[in-house]
Coordinates of N, CA and C and ligand atoms in Angstrom, one line a residue:
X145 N -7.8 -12.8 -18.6 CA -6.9 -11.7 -18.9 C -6.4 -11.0 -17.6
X146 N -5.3 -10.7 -17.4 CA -4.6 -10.2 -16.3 C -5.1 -8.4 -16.3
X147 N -5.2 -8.1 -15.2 CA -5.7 -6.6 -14.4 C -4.5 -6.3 -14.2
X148 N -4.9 -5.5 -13.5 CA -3.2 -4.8 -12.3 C -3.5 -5.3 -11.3
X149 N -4.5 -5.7 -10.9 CA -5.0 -6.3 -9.6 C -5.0 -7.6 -9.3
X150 N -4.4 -8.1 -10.4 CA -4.1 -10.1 -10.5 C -2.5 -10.1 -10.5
X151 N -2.0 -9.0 -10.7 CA -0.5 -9.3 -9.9 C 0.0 -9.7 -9.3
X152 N 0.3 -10.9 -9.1 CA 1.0 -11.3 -7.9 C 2.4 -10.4 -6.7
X153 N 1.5 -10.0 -5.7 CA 2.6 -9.3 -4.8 C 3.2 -10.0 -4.0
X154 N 4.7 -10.1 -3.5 CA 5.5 -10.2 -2.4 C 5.5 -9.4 -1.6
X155 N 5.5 -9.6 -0.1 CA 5.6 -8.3 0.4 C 6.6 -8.8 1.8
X156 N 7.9 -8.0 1.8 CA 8.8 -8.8 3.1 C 8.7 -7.7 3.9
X157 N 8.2 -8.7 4.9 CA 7.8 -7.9 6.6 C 9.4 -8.3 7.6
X158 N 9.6 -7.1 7.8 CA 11.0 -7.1 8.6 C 10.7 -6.6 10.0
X159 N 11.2 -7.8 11.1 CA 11.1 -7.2 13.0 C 12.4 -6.7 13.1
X160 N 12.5 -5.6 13.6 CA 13.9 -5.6 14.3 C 14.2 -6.1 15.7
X161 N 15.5 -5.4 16.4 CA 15.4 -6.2 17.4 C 14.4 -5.8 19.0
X162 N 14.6 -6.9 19.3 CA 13.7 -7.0 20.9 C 12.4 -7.4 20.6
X163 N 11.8 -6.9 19.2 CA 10.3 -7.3 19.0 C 9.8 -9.1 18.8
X164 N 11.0 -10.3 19.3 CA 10.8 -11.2 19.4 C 10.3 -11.3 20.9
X165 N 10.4 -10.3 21.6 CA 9.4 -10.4 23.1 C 8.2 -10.2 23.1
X166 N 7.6 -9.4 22.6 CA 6.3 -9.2 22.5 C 5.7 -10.2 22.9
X167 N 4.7 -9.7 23.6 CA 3.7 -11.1 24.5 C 3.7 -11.2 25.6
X168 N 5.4 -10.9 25.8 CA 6.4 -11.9 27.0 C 6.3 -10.4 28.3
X169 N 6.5 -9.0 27.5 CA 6.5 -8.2 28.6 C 6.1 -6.7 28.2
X170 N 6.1 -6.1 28.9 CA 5.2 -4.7 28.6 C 4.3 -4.6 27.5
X171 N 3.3 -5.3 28.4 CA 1.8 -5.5 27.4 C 1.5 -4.4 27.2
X172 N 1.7 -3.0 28.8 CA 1.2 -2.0 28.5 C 1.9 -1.0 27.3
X173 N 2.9 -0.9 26.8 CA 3.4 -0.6 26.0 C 3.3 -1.0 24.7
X174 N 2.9 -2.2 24.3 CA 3.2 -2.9 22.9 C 2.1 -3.5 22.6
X175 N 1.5 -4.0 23.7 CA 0.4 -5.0 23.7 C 0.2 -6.2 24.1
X176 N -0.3 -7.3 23.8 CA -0.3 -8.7 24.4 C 0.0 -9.5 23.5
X177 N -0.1 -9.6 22.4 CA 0.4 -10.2 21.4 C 1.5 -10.8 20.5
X178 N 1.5 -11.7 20.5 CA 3.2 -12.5 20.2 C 3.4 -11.9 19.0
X179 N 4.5 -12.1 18.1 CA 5.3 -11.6 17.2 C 4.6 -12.5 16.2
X180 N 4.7 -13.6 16.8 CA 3.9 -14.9 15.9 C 2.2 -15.0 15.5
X181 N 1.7 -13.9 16.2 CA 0.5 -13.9 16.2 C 0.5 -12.6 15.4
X182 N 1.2 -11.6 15.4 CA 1.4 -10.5 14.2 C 1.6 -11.0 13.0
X183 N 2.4 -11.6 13.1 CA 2.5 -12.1 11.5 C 1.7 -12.9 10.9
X184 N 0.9 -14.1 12.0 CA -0.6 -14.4 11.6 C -1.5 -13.9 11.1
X185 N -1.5 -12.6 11.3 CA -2.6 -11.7 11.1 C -1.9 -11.0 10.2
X186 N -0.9 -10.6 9.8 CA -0.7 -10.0 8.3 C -0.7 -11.4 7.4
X187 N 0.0 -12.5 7.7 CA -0.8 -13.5 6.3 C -2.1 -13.7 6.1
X188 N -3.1 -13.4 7.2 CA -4.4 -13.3 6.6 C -4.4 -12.1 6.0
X189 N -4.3 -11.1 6.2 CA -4.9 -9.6 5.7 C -4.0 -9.7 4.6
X190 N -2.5 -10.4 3.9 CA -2.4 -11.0 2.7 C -3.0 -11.7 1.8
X191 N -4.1 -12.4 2.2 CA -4.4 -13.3 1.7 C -5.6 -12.7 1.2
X192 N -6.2 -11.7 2.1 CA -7.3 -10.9 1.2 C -7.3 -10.2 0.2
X193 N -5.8 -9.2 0.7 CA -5.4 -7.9 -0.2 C -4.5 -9.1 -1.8
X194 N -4.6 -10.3 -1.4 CA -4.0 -10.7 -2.6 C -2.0 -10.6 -2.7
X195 N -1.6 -10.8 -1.7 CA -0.5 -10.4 -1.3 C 0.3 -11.7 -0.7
X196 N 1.5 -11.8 -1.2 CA 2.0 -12.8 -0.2 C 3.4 -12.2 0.7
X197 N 3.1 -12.5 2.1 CA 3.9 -12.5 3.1 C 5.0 -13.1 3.5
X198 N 6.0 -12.8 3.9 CA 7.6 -13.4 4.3 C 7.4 -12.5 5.2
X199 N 8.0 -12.9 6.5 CA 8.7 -12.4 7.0 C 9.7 -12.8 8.1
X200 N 11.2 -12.0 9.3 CA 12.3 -12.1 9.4 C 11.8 -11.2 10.5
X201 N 12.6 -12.0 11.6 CA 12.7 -11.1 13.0 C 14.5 -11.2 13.0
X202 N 15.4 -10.1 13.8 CA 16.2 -10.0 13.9 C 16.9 -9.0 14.8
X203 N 17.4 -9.1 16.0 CA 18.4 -8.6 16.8 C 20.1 -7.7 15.9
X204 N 19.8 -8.5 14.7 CA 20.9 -7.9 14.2 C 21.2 -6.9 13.0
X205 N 21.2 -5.7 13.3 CA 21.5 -4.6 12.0 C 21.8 -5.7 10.4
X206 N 22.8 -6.2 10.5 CA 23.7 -6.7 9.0 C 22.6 -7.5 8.8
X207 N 21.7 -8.6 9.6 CA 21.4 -9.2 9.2 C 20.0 -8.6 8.7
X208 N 19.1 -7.7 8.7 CA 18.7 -6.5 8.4 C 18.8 -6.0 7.1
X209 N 20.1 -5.5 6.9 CA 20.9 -5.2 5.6 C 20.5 -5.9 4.9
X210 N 21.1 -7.3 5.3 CA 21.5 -8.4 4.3 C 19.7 -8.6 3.7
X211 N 18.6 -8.9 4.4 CA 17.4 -9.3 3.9 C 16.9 -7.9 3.2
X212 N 17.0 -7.1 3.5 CA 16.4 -5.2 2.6 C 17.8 -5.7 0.6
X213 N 18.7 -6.0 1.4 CA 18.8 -6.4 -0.5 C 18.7 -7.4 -1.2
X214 N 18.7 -8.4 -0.3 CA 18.1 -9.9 -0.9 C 17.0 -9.4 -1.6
X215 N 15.8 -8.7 -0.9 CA 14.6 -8.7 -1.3 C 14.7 -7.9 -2.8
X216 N 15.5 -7.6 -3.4 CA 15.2 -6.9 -4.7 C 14.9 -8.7 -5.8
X217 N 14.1 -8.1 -6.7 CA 13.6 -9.1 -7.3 C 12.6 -10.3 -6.7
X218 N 12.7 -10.0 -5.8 CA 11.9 -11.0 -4.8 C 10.7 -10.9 -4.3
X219 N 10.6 -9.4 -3.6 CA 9.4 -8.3 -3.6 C 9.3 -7.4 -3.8
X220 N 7.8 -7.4 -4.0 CA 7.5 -5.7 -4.3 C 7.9 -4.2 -3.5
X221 N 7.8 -4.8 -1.9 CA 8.0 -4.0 -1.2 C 7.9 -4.4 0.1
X222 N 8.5 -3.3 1.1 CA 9.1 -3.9 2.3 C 8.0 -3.2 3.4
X223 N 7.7 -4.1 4.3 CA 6.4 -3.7 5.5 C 8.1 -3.6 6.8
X224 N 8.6 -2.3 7.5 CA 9.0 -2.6 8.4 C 9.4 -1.9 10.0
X225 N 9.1 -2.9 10.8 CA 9.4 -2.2 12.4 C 11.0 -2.3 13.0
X226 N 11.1 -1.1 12.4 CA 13.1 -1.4 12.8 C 13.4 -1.4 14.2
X227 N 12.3 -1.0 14.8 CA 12.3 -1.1 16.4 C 13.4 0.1 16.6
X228 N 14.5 -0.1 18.0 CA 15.3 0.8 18.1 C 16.5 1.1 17.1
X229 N 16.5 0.3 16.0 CA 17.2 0.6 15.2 C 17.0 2.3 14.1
X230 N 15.4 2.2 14.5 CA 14.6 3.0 13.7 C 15.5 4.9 14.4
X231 N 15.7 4.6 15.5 CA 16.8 5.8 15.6 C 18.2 6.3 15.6
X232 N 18.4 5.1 15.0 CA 20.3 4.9 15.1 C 20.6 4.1 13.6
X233 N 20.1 4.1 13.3 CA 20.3 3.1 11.7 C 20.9 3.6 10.2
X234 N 21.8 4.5 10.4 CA 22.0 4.9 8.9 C 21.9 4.1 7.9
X235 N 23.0 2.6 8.5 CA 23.1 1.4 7.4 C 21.3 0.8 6.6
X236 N 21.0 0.9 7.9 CA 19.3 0.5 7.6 C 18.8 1.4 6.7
X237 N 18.7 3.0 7.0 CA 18.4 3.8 5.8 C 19.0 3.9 4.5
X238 N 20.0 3.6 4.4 CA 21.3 3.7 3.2 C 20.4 2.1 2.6
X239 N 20.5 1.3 2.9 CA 19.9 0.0 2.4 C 18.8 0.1 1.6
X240 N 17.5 0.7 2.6 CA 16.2 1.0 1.9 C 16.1 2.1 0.6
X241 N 17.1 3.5 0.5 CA 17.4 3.4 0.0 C 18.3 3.3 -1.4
X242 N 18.8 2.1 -1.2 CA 19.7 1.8 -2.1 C 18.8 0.9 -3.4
X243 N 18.1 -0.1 -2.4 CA 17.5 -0.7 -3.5 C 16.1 -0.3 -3.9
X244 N 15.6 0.6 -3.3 CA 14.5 1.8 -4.4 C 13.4 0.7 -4.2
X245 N 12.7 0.1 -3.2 CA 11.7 -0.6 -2.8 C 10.5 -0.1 -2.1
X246 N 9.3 -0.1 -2.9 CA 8.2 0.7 -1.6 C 8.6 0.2 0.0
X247 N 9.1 1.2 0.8 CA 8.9 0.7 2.4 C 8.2 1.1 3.0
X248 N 7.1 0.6 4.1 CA 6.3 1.4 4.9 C 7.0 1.1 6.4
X249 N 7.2 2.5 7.3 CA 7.7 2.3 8.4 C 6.6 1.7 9.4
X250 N 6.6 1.1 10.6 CA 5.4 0.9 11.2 C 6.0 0.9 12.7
X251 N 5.4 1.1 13.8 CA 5.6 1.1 15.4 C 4.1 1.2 15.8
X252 N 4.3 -0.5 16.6 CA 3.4 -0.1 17.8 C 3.1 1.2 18.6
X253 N 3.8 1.7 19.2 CA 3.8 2.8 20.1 C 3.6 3.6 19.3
X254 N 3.2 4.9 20.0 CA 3.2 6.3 19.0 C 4.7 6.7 19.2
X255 N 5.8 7.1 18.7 CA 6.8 7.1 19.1 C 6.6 8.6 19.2
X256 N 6.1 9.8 19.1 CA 6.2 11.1 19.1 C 5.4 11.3 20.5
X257 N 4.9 10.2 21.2 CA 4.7 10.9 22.7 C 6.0 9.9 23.5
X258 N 6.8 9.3 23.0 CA 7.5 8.9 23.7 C 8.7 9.8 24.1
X259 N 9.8 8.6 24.4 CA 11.0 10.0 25.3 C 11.5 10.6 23.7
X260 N 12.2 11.0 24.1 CA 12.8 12.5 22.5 C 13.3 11.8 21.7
X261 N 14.6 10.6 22.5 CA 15.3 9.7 21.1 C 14.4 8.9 20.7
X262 N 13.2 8.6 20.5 CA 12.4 8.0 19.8 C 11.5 8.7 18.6
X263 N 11.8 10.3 19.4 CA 11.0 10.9 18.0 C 11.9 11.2 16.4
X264 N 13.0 10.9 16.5 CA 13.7 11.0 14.8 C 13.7 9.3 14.7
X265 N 13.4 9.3 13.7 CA 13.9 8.4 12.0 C 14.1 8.1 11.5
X266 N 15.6 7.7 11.0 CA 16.2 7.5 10.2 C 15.7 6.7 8.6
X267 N 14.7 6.4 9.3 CA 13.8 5.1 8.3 C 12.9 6.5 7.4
X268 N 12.2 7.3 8.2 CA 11.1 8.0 7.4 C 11.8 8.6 6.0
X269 N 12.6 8.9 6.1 CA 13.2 10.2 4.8 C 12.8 9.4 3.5
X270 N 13.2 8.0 4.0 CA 13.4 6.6 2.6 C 12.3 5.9 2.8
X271 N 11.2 6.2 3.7 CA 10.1 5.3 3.4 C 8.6 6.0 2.6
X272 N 8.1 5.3 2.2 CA 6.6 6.2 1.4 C 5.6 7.0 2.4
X273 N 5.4 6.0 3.8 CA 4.6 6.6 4.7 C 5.5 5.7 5.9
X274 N 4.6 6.4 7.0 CA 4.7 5.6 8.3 C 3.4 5.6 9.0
X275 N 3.1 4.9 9.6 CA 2.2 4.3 10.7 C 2.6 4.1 12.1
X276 N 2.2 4.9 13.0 CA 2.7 4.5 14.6 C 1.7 4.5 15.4
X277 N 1.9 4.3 16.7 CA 0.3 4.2 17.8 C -0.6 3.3 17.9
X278 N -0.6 2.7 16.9 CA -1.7 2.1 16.8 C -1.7 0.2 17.2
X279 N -0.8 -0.1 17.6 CA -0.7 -1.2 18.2 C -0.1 -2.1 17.2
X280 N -0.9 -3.5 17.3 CA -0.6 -4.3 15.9 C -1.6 -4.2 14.9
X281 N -2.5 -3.3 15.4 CA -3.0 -2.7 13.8 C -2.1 -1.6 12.9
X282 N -1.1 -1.0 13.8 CA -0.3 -0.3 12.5 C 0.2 -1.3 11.9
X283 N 0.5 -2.6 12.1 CA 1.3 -3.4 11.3 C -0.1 -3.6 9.5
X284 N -1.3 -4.0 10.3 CA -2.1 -4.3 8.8 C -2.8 -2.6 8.5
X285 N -2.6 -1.9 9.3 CA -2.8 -0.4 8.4 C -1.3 -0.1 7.4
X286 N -0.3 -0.6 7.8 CA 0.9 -0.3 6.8 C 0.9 -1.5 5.8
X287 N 0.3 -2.4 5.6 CA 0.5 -3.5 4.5 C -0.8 -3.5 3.9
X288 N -1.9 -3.0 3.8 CA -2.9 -2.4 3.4 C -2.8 -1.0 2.6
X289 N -1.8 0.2 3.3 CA -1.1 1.2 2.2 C -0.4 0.7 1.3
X290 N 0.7 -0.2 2.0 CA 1.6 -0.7 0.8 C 1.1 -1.3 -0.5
X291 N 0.4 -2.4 -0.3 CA -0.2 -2.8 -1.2 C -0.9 -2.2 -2.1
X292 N -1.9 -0.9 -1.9 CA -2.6 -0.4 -2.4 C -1.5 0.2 -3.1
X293 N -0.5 0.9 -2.4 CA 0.6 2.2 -3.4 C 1.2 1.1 -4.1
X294 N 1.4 -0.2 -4.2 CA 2.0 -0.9 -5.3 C 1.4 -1.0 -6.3
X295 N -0.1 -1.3 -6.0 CA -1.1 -1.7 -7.4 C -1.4 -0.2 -8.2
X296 N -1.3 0.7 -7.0 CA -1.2 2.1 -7.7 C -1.1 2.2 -9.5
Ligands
CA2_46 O1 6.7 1.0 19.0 C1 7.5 0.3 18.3 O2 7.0 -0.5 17.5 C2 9.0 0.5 18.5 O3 9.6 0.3 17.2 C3 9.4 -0.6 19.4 C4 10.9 -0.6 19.8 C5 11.3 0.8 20.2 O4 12.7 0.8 20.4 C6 10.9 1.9 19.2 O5 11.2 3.1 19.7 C7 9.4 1.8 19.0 C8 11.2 -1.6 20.9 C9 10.8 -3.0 20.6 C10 11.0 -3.8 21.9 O6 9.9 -4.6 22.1 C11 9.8 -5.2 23.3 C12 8.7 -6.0 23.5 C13 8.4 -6.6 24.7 C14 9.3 -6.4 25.8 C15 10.4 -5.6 25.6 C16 10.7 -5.0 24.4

């Protein structure tokens, strides 16, 4: 017999842009770790939480858009690092929400000790929580809330 906890989840993990460098340069800022090796480590930490993982790196806003409404019916909810989009993105906010999908925001860096245009949002208003600072562990501290607030 099915639980709430035998549900099968989707969960689409979104990069924005530049975070296909990671690895490549300012370790001290981000860390050392490829983009590819982030997302290795959230399909494991899916695979425990019972969760399955997609995810899409992207340089480009629309294309952005385009995957935040694809994902209706597809997943439960969106894990994402809009990078510098995260302070200039209406369309990105208007998207999240439009289709009424749990989102968790997430950034490596703490963005509130960074410079000023990195301390607004656009993403928080429409997301459930956010996670920052914490390296590529905010990525599996935000897919570990999500999940939890789905089976909620
Ligand atoms: O801390 C984060 O995760 C950010 O979302 C990263 C964005 C930045 O614009 C946000 O303010 C905070 C930048 C991602 C760029 O990643 C790079 C990685 C290596 C080398 C250059 C850029």
């Amino acid at each position: 017999m099915l639980d709430l906890t035998d549900r099968p989840i989707s969960i689409l993990v979104l990069h924005g842009p530049n975070l296909n460098l990671l690895g490549q340069r300012e370790p001290g800022i981000y860390g050392s770790l490829t983009l590819a090796e982030i997302d290795r480590s959230l399909e494991q930490e899916g695979e425990k939480l019972q969760a399955k993982i997609s995810h899409l790196q992207s340089n480009y806003e629309g294309a952005l858009v385009d995957a935040i409404h694809q994902a209706v019916g597809k997943h439960q909810g969106i894990l994402i690092n809009a990078g510098a989009y995260t302070h200039t993105s209406v369309a990105l906010r208007d998207a999240i929400a439009g289709v009424n999908l749990p989102t968790v925001e997430v950034h490596l860096s703490n963005i509130y000790q960074r410079e000023e245009f990195r301390h607004h949002s656009y993403i928080a208003p429409v997301a459930i929580g956010q996670i920052s600072g914490f390296g590529a562990q905010s990525y599996l501290l935000g897919l570990q809330a999500l999940v939890h607030y789905i089976r909620k």
